[in-house]
XYZ file of N, CA and C in Angstrom:
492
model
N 2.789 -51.935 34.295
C 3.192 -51.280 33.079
C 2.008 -50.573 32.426
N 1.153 -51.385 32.457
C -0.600 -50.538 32.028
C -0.712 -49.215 32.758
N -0.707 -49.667 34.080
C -1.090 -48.036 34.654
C 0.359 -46.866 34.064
N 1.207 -47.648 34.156
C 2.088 -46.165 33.941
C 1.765 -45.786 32.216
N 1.540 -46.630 31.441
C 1.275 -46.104 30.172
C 0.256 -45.080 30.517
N -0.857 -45.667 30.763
C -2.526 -44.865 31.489
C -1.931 -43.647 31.868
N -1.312 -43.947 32.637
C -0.942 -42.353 33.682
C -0.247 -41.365 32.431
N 0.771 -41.736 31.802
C 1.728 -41.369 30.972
C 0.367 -40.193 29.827
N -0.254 -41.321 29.479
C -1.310 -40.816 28.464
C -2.290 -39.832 28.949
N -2.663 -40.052 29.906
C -3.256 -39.250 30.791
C -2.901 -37.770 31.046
N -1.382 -37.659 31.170
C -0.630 -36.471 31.531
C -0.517 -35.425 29.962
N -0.346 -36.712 28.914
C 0.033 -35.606 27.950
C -1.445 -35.262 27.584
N -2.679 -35.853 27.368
C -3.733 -35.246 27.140
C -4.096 -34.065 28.065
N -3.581 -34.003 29.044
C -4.219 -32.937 29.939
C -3.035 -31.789 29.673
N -1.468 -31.887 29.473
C -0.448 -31.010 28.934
C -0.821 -30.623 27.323
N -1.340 -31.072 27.022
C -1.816 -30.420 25.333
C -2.742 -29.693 25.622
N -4.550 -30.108 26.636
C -5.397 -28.993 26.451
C -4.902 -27.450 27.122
N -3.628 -27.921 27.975
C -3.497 -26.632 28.798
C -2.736 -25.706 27.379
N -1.715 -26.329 25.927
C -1.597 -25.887 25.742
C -1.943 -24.882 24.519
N -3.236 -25.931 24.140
C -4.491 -25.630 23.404
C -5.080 -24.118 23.654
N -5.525 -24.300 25.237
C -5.988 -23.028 25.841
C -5.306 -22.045 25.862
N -3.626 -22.289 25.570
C -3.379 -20.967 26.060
C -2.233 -20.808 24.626
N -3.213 -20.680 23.330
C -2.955 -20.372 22.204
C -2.910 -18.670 21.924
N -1.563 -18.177 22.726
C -1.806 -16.631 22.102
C -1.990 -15.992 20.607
N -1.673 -16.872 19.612
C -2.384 -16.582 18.235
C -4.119 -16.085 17.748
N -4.937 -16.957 19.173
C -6.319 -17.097 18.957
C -6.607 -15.802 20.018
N -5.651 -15.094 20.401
C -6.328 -13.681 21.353
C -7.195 -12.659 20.513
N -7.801 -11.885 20.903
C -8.468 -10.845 20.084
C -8.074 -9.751 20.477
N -7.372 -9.503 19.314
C -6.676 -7.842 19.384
C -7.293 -6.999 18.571
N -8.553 -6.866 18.385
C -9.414 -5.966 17.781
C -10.606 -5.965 17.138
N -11.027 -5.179 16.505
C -12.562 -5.334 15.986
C -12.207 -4.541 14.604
N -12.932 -5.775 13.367
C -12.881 -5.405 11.791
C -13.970 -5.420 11.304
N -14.752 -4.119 11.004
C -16.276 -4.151 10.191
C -15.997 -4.177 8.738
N -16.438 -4.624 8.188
C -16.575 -4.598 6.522
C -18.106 -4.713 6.346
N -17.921 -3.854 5.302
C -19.361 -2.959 5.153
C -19.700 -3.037 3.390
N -20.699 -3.637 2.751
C -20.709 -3.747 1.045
C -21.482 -3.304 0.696
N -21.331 -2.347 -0.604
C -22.006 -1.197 -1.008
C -22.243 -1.841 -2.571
N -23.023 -1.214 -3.059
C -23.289 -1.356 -4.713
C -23.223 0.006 -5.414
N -22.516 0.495 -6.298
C -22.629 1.697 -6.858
C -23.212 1.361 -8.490
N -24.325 1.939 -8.574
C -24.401 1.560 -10.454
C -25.166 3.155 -11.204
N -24.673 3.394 -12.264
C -25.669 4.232 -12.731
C -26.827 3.775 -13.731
N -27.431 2.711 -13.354
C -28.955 2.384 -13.466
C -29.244 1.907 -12.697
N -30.990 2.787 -12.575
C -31.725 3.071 -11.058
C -32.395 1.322 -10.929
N -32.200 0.252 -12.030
C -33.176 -0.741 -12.044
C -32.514 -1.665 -11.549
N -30.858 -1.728 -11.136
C -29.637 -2.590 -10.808
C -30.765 -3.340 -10.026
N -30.257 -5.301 -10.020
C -30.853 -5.784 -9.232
C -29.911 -5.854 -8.038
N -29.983 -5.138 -6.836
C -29.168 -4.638 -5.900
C -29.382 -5.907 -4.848
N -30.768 -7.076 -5.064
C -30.947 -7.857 -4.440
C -31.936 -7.721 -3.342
N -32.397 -8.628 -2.529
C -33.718 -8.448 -1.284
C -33.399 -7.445 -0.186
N -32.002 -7.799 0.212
C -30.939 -7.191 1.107
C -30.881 -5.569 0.985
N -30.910 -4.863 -0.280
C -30.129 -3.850 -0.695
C -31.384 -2.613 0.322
N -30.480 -1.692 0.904
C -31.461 -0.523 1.552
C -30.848 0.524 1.120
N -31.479 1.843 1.309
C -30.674 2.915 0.899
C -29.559 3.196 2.373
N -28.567 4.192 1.694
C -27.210 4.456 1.952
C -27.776 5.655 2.849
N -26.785 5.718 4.100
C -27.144 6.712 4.999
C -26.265 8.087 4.286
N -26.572 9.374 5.057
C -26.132 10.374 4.335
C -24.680 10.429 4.285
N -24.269 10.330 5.589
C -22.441 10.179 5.811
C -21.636 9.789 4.800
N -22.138 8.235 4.758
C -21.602 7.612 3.418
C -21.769 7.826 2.292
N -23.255 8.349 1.623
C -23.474 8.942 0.754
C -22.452 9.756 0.252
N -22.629 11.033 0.967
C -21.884 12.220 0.845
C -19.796 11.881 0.852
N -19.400 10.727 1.570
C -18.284 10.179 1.251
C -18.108 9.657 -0.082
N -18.889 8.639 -0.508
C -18.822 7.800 -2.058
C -18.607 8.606 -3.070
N -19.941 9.841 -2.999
C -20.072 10.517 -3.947
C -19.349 12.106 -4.083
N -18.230 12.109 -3.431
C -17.238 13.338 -3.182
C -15.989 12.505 -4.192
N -15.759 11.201 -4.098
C -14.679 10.448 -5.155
C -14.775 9.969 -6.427
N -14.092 10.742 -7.380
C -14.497 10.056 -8.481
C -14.346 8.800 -8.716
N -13.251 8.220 -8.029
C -13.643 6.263 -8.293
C -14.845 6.128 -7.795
N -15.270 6.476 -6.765
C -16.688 6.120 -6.302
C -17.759 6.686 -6.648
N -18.109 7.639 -8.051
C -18.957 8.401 -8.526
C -19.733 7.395 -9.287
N -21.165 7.653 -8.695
C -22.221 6.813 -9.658
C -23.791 7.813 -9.566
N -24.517 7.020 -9.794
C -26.165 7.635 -10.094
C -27.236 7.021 -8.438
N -26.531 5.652 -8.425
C -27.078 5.080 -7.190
C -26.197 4.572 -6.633
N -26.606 4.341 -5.253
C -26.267 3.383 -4.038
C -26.583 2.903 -2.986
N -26.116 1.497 -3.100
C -27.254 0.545 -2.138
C -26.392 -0.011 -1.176
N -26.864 -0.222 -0.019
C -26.017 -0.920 1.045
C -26.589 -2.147 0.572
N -25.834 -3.022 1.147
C -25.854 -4.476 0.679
C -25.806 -5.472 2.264
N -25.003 -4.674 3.285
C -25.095 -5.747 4.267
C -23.347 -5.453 5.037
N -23.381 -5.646 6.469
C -22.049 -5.593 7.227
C -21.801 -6.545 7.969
N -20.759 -6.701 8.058
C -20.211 -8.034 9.506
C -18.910 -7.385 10.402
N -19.037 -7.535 11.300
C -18.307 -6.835 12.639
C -17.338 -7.958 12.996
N -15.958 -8.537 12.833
C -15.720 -9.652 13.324
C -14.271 -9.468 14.053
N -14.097 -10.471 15.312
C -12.933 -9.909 16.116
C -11.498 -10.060 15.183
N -10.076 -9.373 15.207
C -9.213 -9.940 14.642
C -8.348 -10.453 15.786
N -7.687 -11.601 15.356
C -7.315 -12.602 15.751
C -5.792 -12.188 16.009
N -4.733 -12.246 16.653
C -3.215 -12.062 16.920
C -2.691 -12.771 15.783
N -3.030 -14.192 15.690
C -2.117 -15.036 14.470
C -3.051 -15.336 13.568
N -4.548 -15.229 13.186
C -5.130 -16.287 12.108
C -5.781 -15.160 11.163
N -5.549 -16.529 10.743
C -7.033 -15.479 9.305
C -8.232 -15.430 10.043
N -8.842 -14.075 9.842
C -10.565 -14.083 10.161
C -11.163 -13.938 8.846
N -12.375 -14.255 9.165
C -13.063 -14.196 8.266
C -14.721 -13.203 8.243
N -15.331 -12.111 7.394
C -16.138 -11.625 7.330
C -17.662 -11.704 6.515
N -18.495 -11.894 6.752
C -19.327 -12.672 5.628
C -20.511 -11.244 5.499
N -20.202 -9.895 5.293
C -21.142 -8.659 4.899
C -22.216 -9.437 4.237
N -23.073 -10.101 3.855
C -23.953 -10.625 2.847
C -24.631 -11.917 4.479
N -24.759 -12.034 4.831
C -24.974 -12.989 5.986
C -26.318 -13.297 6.093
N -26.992 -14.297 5.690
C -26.036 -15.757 5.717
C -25.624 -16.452 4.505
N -25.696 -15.631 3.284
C -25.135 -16.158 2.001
C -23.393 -15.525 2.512
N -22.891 -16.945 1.821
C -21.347 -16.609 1.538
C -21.187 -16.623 0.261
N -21.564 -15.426 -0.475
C -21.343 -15.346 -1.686
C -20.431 -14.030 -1.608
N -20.202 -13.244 -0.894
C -19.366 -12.530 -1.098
C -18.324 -12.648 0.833
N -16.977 -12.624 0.351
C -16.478 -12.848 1.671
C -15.326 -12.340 2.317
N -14.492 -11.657 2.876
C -13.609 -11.241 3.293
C -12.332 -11.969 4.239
N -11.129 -11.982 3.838
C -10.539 -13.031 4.858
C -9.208 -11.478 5.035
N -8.826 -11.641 6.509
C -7.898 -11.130 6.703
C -7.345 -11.138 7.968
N -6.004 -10.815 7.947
C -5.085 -11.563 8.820
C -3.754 -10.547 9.221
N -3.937 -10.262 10.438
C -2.912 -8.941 10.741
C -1.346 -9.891 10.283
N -0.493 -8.160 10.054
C 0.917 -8.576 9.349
C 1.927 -7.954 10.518
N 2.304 -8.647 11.480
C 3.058 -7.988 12.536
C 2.245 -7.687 13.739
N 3.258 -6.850 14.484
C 2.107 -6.127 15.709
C 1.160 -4.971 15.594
N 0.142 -4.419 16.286
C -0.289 -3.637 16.184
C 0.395 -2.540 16.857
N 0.796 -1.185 16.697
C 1.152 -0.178 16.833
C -0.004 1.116 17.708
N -0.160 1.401 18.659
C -1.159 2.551 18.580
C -2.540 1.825 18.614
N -2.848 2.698 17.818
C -4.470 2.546 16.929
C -4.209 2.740 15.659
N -2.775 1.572 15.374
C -2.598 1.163 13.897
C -2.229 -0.216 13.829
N -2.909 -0.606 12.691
C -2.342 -2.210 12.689
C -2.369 -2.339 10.880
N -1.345 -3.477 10.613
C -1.547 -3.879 9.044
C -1.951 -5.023 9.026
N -2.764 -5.079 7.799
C -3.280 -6.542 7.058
C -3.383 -6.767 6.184
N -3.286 -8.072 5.676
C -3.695 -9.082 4.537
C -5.193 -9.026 4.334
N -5.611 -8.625 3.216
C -6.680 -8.357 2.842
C -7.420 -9.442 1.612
N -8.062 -9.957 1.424
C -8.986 -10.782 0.303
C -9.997 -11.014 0.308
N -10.548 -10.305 -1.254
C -12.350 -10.487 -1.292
C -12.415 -12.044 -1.859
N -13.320 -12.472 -1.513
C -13.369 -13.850 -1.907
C -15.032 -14.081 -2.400
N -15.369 -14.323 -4.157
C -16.644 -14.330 -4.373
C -17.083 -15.482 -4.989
N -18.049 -16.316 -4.691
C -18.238 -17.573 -4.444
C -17.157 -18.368 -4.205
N -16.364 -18.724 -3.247
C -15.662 -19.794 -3.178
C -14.259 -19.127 -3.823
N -14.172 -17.941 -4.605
C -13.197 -17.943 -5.300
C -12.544 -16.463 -5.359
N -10.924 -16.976 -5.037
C -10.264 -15.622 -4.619
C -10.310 -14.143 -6.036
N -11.012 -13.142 -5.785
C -11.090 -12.205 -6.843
C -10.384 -11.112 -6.736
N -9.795 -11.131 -5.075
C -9.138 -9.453 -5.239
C -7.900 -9.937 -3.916
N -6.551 -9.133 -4.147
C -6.274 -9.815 -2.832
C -5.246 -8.037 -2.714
N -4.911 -7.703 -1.654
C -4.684 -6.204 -1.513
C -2.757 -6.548 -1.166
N -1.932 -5.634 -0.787
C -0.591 -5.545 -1.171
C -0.855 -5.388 0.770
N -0.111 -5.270 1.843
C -0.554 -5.262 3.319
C -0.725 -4.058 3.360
N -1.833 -3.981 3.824
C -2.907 -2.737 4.141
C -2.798 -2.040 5.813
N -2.499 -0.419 5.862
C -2.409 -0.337 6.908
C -3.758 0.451 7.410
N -4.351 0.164 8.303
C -5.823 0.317 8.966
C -5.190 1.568 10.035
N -6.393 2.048 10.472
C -6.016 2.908 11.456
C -7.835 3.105 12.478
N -7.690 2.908 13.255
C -9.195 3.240 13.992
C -9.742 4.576 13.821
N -11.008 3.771 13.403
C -11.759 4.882 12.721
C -11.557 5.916 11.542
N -10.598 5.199 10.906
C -10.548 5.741 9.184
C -10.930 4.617 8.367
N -11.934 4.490 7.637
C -12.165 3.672 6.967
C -11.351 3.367 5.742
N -11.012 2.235 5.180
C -10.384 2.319 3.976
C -11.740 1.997 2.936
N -12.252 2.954 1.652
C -12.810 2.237 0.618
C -12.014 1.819 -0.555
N -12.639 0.530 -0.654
C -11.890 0.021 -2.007
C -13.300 0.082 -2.981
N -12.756 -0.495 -4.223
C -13.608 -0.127 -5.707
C -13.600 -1.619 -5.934
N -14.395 -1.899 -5.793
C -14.393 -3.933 -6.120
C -14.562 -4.167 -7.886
N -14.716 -5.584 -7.690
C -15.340 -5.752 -9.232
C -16.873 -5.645 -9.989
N -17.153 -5.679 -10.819
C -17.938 -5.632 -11.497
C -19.298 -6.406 -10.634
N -20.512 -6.140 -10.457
C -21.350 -7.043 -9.832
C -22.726 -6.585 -9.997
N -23.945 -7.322 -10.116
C -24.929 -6.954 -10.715
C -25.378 -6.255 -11.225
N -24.367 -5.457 -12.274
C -25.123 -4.305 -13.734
C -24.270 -3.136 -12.713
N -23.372 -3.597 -11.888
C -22.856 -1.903 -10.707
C -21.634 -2.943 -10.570
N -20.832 -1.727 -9.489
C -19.340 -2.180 -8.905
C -19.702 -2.714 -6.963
N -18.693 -3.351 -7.069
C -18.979 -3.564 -5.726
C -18.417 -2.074 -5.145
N -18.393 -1.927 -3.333
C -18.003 -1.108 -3.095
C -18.037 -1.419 -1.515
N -16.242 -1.857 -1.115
C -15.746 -2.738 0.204
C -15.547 -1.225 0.526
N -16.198 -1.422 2.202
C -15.327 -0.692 3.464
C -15.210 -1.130 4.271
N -13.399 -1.324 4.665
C -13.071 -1.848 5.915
C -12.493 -0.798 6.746
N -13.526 -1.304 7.913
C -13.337 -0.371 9.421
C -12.440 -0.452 10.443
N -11.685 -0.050 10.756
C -11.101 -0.811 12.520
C -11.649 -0.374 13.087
N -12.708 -0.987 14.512
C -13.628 -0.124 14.798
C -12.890 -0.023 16.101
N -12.158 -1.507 16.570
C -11.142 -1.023 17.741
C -9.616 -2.098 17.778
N -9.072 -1.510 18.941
C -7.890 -2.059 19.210
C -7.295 -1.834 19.811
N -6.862 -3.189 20.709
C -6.304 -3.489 21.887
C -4.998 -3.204 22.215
């Protein structure tokens, strides 16, 4: 009776990792950059250790929108992270402080080189912005206008950089 329990137990531990492994939720169906900017119009903003100047591309993008019209702008930091078929991912642009953070989580299938998502900035520990489902497209960036943050606004861009 021991061995057949043994055996019994045996079988379902080895029928769970097979079905562990073959979790199509955890596939990677793409690549999500989020990219954090600081816009302020004073040149003294503490933009932080991190902060470098803004390449021209983006420059010349920020400052063509009036939501995004300021005096300065500082990059702050990016994270490249795979998206997942079923889960939330998560993005940490500021790395290795998680003080500012990104969680998002496709809504359906992906289409093309289109997919939608669940979007949320998350700043210390705590949810501050959360978006209505967002539709991405490769290689159009979406900018958003964040909140308020060191004497400037934040300033989120999320990328699809690809997809499967």
């Amino acid at each position: 009776m021991k061995q057949i329990v043994t055996t019994i137990c045996c079988l379902v531990i080895a029928l769970w990792g097979d079905v562990a492994r073959a979790d199509a939720g955890k596939e990677e169906i793409g690549q999500l950059k989020v990219s954090l900017y600081l816009g302020s119009n004073d040149a003294d903003v503490d933009a932080g250790k991190q902060a470098k100047k803004v390449d021209v591309k983006t420059l010349k993008h920020l400052s063509s929108s009036e939501a995004f019209k300021f005096e300065n702008y500082f990059f702050l930091g990016a994270d490249q992270q795979a998206v997942l078929r079923s889960y939330e991912n998560w993005a940490s642009p500021l790395k290795p402080s998680e003080t500012i953070l990104m969680s998002f989580e496709p809504v359906g299938k992906a289409q093309g080189k289109v997919i939608k998502l669940d979007l949320d900035l998350w700043q210390l520990k705590k949810k501050i912005m959360k978006s209505a489902t967002t539709t991405l497209q490769v290689g159009k960036p979406l900018y958003i206008r964040g909140p308020q943050w060191r004497g400037g606004y934040l300033i989120i861009v999320v990328e699809l950089i690809s997809l499967k």
